[in-house]
Coordinates of C-alpha atoms in Angstrom, one line a residue:
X1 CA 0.7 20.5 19.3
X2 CA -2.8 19.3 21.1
X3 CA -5.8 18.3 18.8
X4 CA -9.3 17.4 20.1
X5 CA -9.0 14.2 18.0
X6 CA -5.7 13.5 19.5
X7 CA -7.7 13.1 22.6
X8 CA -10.9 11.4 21.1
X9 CA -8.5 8.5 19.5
X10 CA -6.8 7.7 22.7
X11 CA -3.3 9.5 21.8
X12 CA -1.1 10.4 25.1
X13 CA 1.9 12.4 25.6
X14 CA 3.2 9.3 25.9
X15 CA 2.1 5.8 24.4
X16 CA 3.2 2.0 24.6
X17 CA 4.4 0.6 21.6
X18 CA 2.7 -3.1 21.4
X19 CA -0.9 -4.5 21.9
X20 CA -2.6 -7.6 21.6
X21 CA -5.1 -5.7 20.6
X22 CA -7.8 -5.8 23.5
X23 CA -8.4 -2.8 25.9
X24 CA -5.9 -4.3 28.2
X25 CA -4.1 -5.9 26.0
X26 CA -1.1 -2.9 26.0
X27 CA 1.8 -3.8 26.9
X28 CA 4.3 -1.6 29.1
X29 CA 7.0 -1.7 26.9
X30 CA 10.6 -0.9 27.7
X31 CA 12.8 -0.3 24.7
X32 CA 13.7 3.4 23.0
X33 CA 11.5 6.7 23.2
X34 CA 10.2 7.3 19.6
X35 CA 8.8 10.5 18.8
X36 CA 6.7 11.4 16.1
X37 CA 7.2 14.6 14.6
X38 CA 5.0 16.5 12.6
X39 CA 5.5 17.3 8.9
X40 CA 3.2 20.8 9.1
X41 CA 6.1 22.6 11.2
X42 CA 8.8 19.6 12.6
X43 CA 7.4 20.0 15.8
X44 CA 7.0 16.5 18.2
X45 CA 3.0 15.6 18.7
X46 CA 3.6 12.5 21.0
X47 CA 5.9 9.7 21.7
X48 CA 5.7 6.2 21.6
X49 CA 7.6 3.9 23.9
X50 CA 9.0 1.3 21.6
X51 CA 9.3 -2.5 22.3
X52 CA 12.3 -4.7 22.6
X53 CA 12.5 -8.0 21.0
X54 CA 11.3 -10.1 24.0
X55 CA 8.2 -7.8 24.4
X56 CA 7.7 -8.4 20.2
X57 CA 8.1 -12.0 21.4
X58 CA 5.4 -12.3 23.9
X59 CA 2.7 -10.6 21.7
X60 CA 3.8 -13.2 18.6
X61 CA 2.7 -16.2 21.3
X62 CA -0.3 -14.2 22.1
X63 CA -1.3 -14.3 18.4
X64 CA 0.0 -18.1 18.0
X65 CA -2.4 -18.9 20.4
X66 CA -5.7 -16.8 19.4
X67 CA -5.1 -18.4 15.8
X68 CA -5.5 -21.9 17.1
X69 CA -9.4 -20.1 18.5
X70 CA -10.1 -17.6 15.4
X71 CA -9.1 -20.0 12.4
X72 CA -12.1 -22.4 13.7
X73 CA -14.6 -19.3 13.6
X74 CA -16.9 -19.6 11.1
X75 CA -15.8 -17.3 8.0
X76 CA -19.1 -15.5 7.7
X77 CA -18.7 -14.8 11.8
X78 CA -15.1 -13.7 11.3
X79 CA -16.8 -11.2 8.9
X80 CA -19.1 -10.0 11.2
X81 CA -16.6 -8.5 13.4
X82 CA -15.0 -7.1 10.2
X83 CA -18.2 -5.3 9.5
X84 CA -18.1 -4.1 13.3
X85 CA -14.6 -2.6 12.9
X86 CA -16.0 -1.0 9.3
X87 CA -18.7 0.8 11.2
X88 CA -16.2 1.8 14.2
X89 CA -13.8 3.1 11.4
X90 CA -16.8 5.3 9.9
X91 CA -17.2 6.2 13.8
X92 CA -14.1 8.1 13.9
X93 CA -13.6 8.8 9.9
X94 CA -12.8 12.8 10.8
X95 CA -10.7 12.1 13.4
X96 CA -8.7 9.1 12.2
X97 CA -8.3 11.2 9.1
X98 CA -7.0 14.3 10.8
X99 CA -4.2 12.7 12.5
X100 CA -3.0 11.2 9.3
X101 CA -3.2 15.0 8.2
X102 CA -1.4 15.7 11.0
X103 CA 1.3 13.0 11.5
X104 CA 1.8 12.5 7.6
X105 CA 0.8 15.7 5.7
X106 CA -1.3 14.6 3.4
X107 CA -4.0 17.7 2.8
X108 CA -7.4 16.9 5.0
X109 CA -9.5 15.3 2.4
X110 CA -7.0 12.9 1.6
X111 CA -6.7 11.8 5.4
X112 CA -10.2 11.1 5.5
X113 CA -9.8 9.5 1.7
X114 CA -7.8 7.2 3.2
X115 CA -9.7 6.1 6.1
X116 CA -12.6 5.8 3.8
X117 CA -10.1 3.2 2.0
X118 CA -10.3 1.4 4.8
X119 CA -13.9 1.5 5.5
X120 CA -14.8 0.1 1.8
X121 CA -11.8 -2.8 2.0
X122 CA -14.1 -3.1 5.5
X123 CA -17.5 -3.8 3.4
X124 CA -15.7 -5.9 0.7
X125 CA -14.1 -8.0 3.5
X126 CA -17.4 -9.0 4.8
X127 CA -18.5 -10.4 1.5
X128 CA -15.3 -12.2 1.0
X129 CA -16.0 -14.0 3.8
X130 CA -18.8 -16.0 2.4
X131 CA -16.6 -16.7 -1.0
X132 CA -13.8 -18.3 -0.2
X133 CA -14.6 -20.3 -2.9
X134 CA -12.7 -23.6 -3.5
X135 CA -13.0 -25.5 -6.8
X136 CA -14.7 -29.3 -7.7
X137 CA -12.3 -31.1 -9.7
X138 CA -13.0 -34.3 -11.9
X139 CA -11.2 -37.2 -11.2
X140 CA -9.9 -40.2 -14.1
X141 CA -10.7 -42.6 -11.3
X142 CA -14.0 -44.2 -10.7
X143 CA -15.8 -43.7 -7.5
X144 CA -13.4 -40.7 -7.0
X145 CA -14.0 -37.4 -6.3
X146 CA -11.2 -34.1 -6.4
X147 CA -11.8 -31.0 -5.0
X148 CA -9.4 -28.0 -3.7
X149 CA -10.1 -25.8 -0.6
X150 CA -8.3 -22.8 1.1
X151 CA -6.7 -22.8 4.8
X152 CA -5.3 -19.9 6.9
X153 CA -1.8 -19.8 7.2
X154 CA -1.5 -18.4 10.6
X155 CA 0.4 -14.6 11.2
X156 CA 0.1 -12.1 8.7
X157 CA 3.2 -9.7 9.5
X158 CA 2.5 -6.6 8.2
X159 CA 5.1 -3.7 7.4
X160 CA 3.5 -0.2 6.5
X161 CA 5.2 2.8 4.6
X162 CA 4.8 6.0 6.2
X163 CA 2.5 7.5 3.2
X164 CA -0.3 5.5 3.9
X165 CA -0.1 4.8 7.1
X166 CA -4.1 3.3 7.8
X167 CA -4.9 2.3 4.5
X168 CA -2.6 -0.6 3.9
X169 CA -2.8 -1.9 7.4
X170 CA -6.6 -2.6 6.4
X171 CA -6.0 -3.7 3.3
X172 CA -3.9 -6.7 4.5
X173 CA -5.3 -7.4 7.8
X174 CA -8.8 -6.8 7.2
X175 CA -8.9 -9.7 4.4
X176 CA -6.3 -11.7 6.4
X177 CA -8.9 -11.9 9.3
X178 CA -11.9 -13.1 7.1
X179 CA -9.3 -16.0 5.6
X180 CA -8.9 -16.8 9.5
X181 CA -5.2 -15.1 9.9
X182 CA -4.0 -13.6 12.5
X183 CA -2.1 -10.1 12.2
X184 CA 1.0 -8.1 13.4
X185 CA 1.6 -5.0 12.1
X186 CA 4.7 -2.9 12.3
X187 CA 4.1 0.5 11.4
X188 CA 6.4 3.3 9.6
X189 CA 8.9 4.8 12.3
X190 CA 7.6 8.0 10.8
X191 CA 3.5 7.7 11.5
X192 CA 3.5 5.4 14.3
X193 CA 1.1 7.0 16.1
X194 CA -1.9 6.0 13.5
X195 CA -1.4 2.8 14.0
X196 CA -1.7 3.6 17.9
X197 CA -5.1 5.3 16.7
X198 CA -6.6 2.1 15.0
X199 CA -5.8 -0.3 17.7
X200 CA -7.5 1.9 20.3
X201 CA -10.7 2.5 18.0
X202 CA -11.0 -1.1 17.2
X203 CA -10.4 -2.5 20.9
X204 CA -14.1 -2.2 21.8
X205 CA -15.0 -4.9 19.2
X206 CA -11.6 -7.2 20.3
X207 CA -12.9 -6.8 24.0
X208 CA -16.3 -7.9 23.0
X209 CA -15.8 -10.8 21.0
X210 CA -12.8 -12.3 23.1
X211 CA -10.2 -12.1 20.2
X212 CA -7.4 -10.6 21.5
X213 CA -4.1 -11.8 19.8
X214 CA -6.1 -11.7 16.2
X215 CA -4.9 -7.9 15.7
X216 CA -1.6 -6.9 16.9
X217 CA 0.8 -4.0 16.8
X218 CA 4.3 -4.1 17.6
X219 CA 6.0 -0.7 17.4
X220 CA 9.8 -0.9 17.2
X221 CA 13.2 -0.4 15.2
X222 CA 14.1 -2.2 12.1
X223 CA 17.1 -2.9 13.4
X224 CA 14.9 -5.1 16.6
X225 CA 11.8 -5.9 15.9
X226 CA 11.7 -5.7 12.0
X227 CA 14.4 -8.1 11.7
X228 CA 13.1 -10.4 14.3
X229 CA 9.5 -10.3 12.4
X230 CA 11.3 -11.0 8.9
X231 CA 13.1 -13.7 10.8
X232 CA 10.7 -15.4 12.3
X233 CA 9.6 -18.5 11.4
X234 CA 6.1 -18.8 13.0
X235 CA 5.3 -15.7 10.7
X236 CA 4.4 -17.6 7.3
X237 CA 3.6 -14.1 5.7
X238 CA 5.0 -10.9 5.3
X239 CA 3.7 -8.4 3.8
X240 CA 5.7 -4.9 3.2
X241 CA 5.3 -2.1 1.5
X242 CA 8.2 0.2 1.1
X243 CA 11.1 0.8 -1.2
X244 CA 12.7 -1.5 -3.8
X245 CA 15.9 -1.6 -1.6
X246 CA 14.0 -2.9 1.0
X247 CA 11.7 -5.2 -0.9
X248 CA 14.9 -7.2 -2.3
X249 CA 16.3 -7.2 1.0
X250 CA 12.8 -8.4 2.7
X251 CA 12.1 -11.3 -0.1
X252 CA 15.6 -12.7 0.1
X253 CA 15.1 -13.0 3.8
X254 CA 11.3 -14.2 4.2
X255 CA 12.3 -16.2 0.4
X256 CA 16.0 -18.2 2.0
X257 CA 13.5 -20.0 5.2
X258 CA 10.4 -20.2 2.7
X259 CA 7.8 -18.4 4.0
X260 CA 5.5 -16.3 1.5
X261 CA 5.9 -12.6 0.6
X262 CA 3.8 -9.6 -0.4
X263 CA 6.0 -7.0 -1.9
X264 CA 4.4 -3.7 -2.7
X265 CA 7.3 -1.4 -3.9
X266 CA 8.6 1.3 -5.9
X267 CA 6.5 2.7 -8.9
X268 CA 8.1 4.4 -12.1
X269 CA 4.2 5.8 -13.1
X270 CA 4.1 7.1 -16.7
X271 CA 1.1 8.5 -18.6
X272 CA 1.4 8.6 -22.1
X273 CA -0.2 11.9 -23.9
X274 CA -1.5 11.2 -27.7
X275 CA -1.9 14.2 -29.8
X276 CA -5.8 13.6 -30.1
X277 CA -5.9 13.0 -26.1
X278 CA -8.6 14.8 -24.5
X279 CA -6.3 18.0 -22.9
X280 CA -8.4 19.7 -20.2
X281 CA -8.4 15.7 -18.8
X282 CA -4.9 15.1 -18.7
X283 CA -3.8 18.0 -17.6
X284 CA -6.4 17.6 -14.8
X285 CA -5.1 14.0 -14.1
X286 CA -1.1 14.9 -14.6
X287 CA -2.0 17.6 -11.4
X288 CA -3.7 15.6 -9.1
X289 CA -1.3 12.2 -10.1
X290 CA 2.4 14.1 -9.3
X291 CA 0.7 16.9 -6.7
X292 CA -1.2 15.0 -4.5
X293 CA 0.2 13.6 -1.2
X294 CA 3.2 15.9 -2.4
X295 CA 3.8 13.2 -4.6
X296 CA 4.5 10.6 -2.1
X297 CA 2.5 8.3 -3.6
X298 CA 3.4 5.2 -4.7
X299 CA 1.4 5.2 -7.9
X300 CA 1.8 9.2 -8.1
X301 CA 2.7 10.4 -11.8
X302 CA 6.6 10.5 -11.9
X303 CA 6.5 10.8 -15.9
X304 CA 4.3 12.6 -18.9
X305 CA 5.4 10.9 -22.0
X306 CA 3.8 12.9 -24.2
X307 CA 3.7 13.0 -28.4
X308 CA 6.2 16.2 -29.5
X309 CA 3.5 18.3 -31.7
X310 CA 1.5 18.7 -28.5
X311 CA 4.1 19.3 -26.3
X312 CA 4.3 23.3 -25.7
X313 CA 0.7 23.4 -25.5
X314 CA 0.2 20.5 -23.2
X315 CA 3.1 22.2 -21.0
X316 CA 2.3 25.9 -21.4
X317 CA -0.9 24.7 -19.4
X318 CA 0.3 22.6 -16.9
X319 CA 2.8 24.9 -16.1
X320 CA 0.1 27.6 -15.3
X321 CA -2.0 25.3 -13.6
X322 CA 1.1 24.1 -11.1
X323 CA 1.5 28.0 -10.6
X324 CA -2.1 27.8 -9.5
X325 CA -1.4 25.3 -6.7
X326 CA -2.2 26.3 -2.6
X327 CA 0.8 24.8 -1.1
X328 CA 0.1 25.5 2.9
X329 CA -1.1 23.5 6.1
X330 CA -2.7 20.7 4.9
X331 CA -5.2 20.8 8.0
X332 CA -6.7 23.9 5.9
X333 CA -9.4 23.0 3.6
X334 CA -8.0 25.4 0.7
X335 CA -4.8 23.6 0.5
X336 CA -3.5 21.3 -2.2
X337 CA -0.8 20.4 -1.5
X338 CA 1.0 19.8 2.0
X339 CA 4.3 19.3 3.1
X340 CA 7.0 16.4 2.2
X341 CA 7.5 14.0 5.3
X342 CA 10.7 15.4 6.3
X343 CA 14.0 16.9 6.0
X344 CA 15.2 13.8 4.2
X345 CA 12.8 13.8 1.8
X346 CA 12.9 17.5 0.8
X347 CA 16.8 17.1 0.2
X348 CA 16.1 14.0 -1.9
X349 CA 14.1 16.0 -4.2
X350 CA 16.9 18.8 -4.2
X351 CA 19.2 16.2 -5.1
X352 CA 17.0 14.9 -8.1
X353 CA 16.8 18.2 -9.7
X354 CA 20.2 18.8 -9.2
X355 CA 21.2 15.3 -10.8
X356 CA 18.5 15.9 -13.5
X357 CA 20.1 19.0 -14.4
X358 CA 24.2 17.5 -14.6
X359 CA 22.5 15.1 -17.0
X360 CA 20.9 17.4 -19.2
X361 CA 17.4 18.0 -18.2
X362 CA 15.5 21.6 -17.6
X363 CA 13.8 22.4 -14.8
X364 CA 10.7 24.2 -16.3
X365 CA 8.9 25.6 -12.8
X366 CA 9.0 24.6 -8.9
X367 CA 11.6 22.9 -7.1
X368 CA 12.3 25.4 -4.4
X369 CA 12.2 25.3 -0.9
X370 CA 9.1 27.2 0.7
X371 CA 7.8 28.4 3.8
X372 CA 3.8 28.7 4.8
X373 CA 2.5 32.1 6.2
X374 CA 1.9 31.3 10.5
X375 CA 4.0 28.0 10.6
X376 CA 7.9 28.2 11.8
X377 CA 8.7 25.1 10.1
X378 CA 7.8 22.4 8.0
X379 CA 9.1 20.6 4.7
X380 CA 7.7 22.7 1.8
X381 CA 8.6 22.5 -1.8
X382 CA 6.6 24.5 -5.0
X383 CA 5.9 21.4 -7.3
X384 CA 8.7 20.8 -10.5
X385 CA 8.2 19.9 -13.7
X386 CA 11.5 19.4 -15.7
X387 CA 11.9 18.2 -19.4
X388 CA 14.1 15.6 -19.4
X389 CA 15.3 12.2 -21.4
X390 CA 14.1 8.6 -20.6
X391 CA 17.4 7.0 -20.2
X392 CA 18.7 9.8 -17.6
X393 CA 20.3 7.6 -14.6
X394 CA 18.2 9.8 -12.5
X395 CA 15.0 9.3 -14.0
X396 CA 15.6 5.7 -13.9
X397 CA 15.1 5.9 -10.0
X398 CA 12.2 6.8 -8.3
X399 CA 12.3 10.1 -6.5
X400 CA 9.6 10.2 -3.9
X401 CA 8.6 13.7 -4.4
X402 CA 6.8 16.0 -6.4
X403 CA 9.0 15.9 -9.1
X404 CA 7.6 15.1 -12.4
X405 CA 9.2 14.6 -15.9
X406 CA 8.1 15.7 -19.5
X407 CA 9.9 13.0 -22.3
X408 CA 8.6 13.6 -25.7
X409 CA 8.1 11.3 -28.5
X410 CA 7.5 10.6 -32.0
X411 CA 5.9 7.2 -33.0
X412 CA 3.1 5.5 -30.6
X413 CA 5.8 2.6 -30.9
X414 CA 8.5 5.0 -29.4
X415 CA 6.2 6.0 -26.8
X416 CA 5.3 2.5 -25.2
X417 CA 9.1 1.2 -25.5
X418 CA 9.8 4.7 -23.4
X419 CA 6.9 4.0 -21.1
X420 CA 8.2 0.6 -20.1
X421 CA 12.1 1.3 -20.3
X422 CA 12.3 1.8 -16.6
X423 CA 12.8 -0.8 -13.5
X424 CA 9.5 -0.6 -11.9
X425 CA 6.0 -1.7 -13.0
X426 CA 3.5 -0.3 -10.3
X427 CA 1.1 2.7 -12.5
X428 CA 0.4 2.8 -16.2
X429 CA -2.0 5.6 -18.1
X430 CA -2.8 7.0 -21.5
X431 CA -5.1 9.6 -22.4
X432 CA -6.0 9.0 -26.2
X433 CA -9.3 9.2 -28.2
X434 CA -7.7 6.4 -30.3
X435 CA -9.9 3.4 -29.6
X436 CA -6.7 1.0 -31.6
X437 CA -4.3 2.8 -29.5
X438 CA -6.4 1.8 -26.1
X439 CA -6.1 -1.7 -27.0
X440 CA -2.7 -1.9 -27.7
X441 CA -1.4 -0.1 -24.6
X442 CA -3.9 -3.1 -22.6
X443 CA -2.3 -6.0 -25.0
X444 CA 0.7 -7.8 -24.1
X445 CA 3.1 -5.6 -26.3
X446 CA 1.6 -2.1 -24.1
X447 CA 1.7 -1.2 -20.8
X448 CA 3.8 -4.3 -18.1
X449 CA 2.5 -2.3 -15.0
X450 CA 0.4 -4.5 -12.9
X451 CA -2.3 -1.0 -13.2
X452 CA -3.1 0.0 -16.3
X453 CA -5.7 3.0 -17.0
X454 CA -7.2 4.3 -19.9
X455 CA -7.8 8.3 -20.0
X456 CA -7.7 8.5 -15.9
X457 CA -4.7 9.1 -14.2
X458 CA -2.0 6.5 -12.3
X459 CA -3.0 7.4 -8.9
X460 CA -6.3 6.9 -6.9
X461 CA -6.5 2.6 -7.6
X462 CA -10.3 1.4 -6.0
X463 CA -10.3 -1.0 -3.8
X464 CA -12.3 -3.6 -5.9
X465 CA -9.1 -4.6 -8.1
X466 CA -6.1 -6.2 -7.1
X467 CA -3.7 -3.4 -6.2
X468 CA 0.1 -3.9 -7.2
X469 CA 3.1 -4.1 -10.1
X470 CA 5.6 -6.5 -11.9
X471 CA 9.5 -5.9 -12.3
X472 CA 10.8 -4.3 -9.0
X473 CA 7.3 -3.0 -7.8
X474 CA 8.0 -6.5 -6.3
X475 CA 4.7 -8.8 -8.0
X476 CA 2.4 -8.2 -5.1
X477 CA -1.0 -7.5 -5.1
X478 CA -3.1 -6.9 -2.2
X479 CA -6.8 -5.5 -1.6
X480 CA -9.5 -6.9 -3.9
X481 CA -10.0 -9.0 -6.9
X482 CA -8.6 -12.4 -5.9
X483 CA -5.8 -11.3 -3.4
X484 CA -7.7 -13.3 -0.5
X485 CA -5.8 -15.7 -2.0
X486 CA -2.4 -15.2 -0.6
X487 CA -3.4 -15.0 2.4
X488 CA -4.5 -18.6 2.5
X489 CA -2.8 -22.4 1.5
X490 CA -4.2 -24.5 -0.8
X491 CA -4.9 -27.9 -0.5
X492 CA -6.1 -30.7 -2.8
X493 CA -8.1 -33.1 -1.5
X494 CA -9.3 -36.6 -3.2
X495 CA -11.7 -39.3 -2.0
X496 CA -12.2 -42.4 -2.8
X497 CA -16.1 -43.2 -2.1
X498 CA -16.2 -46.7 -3.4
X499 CA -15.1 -49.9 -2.5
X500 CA -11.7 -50.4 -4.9
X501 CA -8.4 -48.7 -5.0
X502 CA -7.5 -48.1 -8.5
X503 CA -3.9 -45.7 -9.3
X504 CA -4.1 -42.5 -10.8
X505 CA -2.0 -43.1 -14.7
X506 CA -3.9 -46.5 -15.0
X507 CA -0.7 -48.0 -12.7
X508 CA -1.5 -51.5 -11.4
X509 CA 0.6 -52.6 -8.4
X510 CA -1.2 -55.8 -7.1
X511 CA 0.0 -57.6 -4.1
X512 CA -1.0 -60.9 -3.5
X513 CA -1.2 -63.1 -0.3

C-alpha cells in the first residue's frame, strides 16, 4: 500500500529501528527485518530494520548522558519543549492519525482520537511542569525546618501495546520529560511503524533545542532488546502496558533488582444495568464500549451485568443495534467498526465463543468471520453478544475482542459481588437513576476497579484523571491526576538553621571532652 501521509511522516519502504531522537540521530541498525502488516487486508506497508542488543546499548548511553544535561533544565523550560512537540503533534493530527488507521485498524476518527490524546496529555504536561509541588513539613525540633521535594529518576523505559500505539507513548514520556526523565520506548512488534512516525515529527524540536538522547526509540524483539531493557539496571523505570501474563512476568523482573514499575494490564470491564437505568444511554454506551477499536480496548465493555426484569428488552435492542453496525475499511468515514489486529486475534475470539458455548453460554448474534466488499483480506468479525454465567472459566479471562457478555441478576447486592468476581480491576460502570445505588457502587463495598463511572460507559477515560486498575490490571496509573509522581523520587530534607543540635525523640547523647 502507498499513502500520502506515509510520505508526509517520514515512512520508507524501509526504516531503521532506533534513534536518539534528533534528525541524525538514526541509527543504521543491523538486526532482523520486521515488517508491519496491515490489519485492513494482511498486506506489508513498510519494514523496519530492527536493532540488536549492542545497538539498544549505545542509544541507552546516549540517554545516560543527555539526562545528566536535561534533569538540570529548568522544569518550566523542559515544558516549553513539551508544548512545542503538542503543537507539532496537532501539525500532523490527520496524518499521524491515519497511519494508526492504517497500521492498527482502529476506524479514522479514532486514529485521530488518539493523537488528540496525545496533544491534550501535551497541554497538561506543560502545566505540570510548574507544579511539581513538594510539601513544608513541621519539625519537633527548634530552629529546624522539614520539607520534601521530587527528583528525576533517570530512563523511563517505555513498552507499548499494539492498540494504542501513540497514545501511551505520550502519556508516559510526555510527563516523564517535564519531571526531567529521559525516555526509551519500545514499541508493539505489531505497530512499530507509529512509533517511527512520532520520532520523525518531533525531531525538528530535538534538533533545535540540542536534546538528543531525551527521547529514544529502540525497535526490536522481546526476546533481545525487551529483555535487555527489563534487565537493565540503569533503567530505574519501566513502564508496560500489555497483558496480565506479561505484567507478572515484567514486575517480577524489574521488582527482583528493585527498580520501579508501571503496570497497565488486562481489564475485565463490567457495566451494571438497573431496572430504572436510563435505556436509550446504555445501550448507546454498551455499543460504543465492546464495538469500538473492535474491542481491543483495554477498558472496552467485556460484560453487561444487567437486573433480569429488563433483560429481553435491554437485549432485544442491543441486539438490533449490533445488526446496525458498518463493519468495513476503517479508512472509510461510514465505518464502525474495523478489523481485529490479526489472524491471532480473530482465532482467539473463535476460541472464546467456542469455549463459552462447551460451558453453557448462548451466542445471541455475531461471531462470524467476515469479509469487506473491494478488500482481499483482512481480520473481520460481526460483533457477539452471548448470554452467559459469571463464574464461566472463560469469562474469567479476558478475550481481546469484540465479544461481549450478558449475566443477569437479581438483588443490587448480587449484582456488585458479580461485578467484582473477576481477576482484573481496570473499567467499572453503572447506569441507574438510583442516586443510593450511585453511591454505593463509588463506596468501598462497590466497584474495586481503579475507574469507576456513573451512567457513562467503561471506555473513553480523559486524560485529566489518573488512568489505571487494581488486582491484575497490575496497580498502575499513568496520565493525569498525580501520576507525575512515579515518575520522580522523593526525598526528605531537614535543616537545622540554628546554632544547637538537638535529636529528634527528645534523645540526648552528650559527649564531653
Amino acid at each position: 500500500m502507498q499513502y500520502d501521509f506515509l510520505d508526509t511522516l517520514g515512512i520508507k519502504e524501509i526504516n531503521y529501528g532506533a534513534t536518539n531522537g534528533a534528525s541524525n540521530g538514526w541509527m543504521k541498525t543491523t538486526g532482523a527485518e520486521l515488517v508491519s502488516y496491515s490489519p485492513i487486508d494482511g498486506k506489508p506497508i513498510a519494514t523496519v530494520i530492527q536493532a540488536t542488543t549492542e545497538e539498544y546499548n549505545t542509544i541507552v548511553e546516549q540517554a545516560l548522558e543527555a539526562f545528566k544535561k536535561w534533569r538540570l533544565k529548568p522544569a518550566p523550560l523542559r515544558g516549553e519543549i513539551v508544548r512545542q512537540i503538542g503543537e507539532a503533534l496537532r501539525q500532523y493530527k490527520s496524518e499521524l492519525g491515519a497511519l494508526v488507521t492504517l497500521e492498527m485498524g482502529k476506524i479514522r476518527a479514532e486514529g485521530e482520537g488518539e493523537v488528540q490524546e496525545m496533544i491534550d496529555i501535551a497541554d497538561f504536561a506543560v502545566g505540570q511542569s510548574r507544579m511539581l509541588y513538594g510539601l513544608t513539613i513541621p519539625s519537633e525540633r527548634p530552629s529546624h525546618k522539614m520539607m520534601e521535594q521530587w527528583h528525576p529518576l533517570g530512563i523511563c523505559g517505555i513498552i507499548t501495546a499494539f492498540n494504542f500505539p501513540v497514545a501511551v507513548w505520550s502519556w508516559n514520556s510526555l510527563l516523564a520529560a517535564v519531571a526531567g526523565d529521559v525516555n526509551l520506548l519500545k514499541p508493539s512488534s505489531k505497530a512499530p511503524l507509529t512509533a517511527v512516525a512520532i520520532h520523525n515529527i518531533i525531531a525538528p524540536i530535538v534538533d533545535k533545542h540540542d536534546i538528543a538522547g531525551v527521547f529514544n526509540l529502540v525497535i526490536g524483539s522481546g526476546r533481545e532488546v525487551g529483555e535487555a531493557l527489563i534487565n537493565d539496571k540503569r533503567v530505574p523505570l519501566i513502564s508496560a502496558t500489555g497483558s496480565t501474563r506479561m505484567g507478572k512476568r515484567i514486575g517480577g523482573i524489574v521488582g527482583k533488582r528493585l527498580g520501579k514499575a508501571i503496570l497497565e494490564l488486562g481489564g475485565n470491564n463490567a457495566i451494571i444495568i438497573t431496572e430504572d437505568a436510563d435505556l436509550d444511554m446504555a445501550i448507546r454506551a454498551t455499543l460504543f464500549g465492546a464495538v469500538g477499536t473492535a474491542g481491543q480496548r483495554c477498558t472496552s465493555t467485556r460484560r453487561i451485568i444487567i437486573q433480569k426484569s429488563i433483560k429481553k428488552l435491554f437485549l432485544d435492542r442491543l441486539v438490533a443495534a449490533y445488526k446496525q453496525v458498518k463493519i468495513g475499511n476503517p479508512l472509510d468515514s461510514e465505518t464502525l467498526m474495523g478489523p481485529m489486529i490479526d489472524a491471532g486475534a480473530l482465532e482467539d475470539m473463535m476460541n472464546a465463543i467456542k469455549k463459552a458455548k462447551s460451558e453453557g453460554g448462548t451466542l445471541l448474534t455475531g461471531g462470524e468471520k467476515t469479509s469487506v466488499a473491494g478488500i482481499d483480506g483482512g481480520f473481520y468479525v460481526t460483533p457477539a453478544i452471548m448470554e452467559v454465567k459469571n463464574h464461566y472459566e472463560i469469562v474469567q479471562d479476558e478475550t481481546f475482542a469484540p465479544l461481549l457478555y450478558i449475566i443477569e441478576y437479581d438483588t443490587f447486592e448480587e449484582a456488585i459481588a458479580l461485578h467484582n468476581d473477576v481477576p482484573q480491576g481496570l473499567s467499572s460502570a453503572i447506569f441507574t437513576s438510583d442516586v443510593h445505588k450511585e453511591h454505593i457502587f463509588l463506596s468501598q463495598a462497590g466497584s474495586d476497579c481503579g475507574i469507576a463511572n456513573i451512567n457513562i460507559g467503561t471506555s473513553g477515560a480523559e486524560i485529566g484523571g489518573a488512568f489505571g486498575g487494581e488486582k491484575e490490571t497490575g496497580g498502575g496509573r499513568e496520565s493525569g491526576s498525580d501520576s507525575w509522581k512515579a515518575y520522580m523520587r522523593r526525598q526528605t530534607n531537614t535543616i537545622n538553621y540554628g546554632t544547637s543540635l538537638p535529636l529528634a525523640q527528645g534523645i540526648s547523647f552528650d559527649v564531653s571532652d
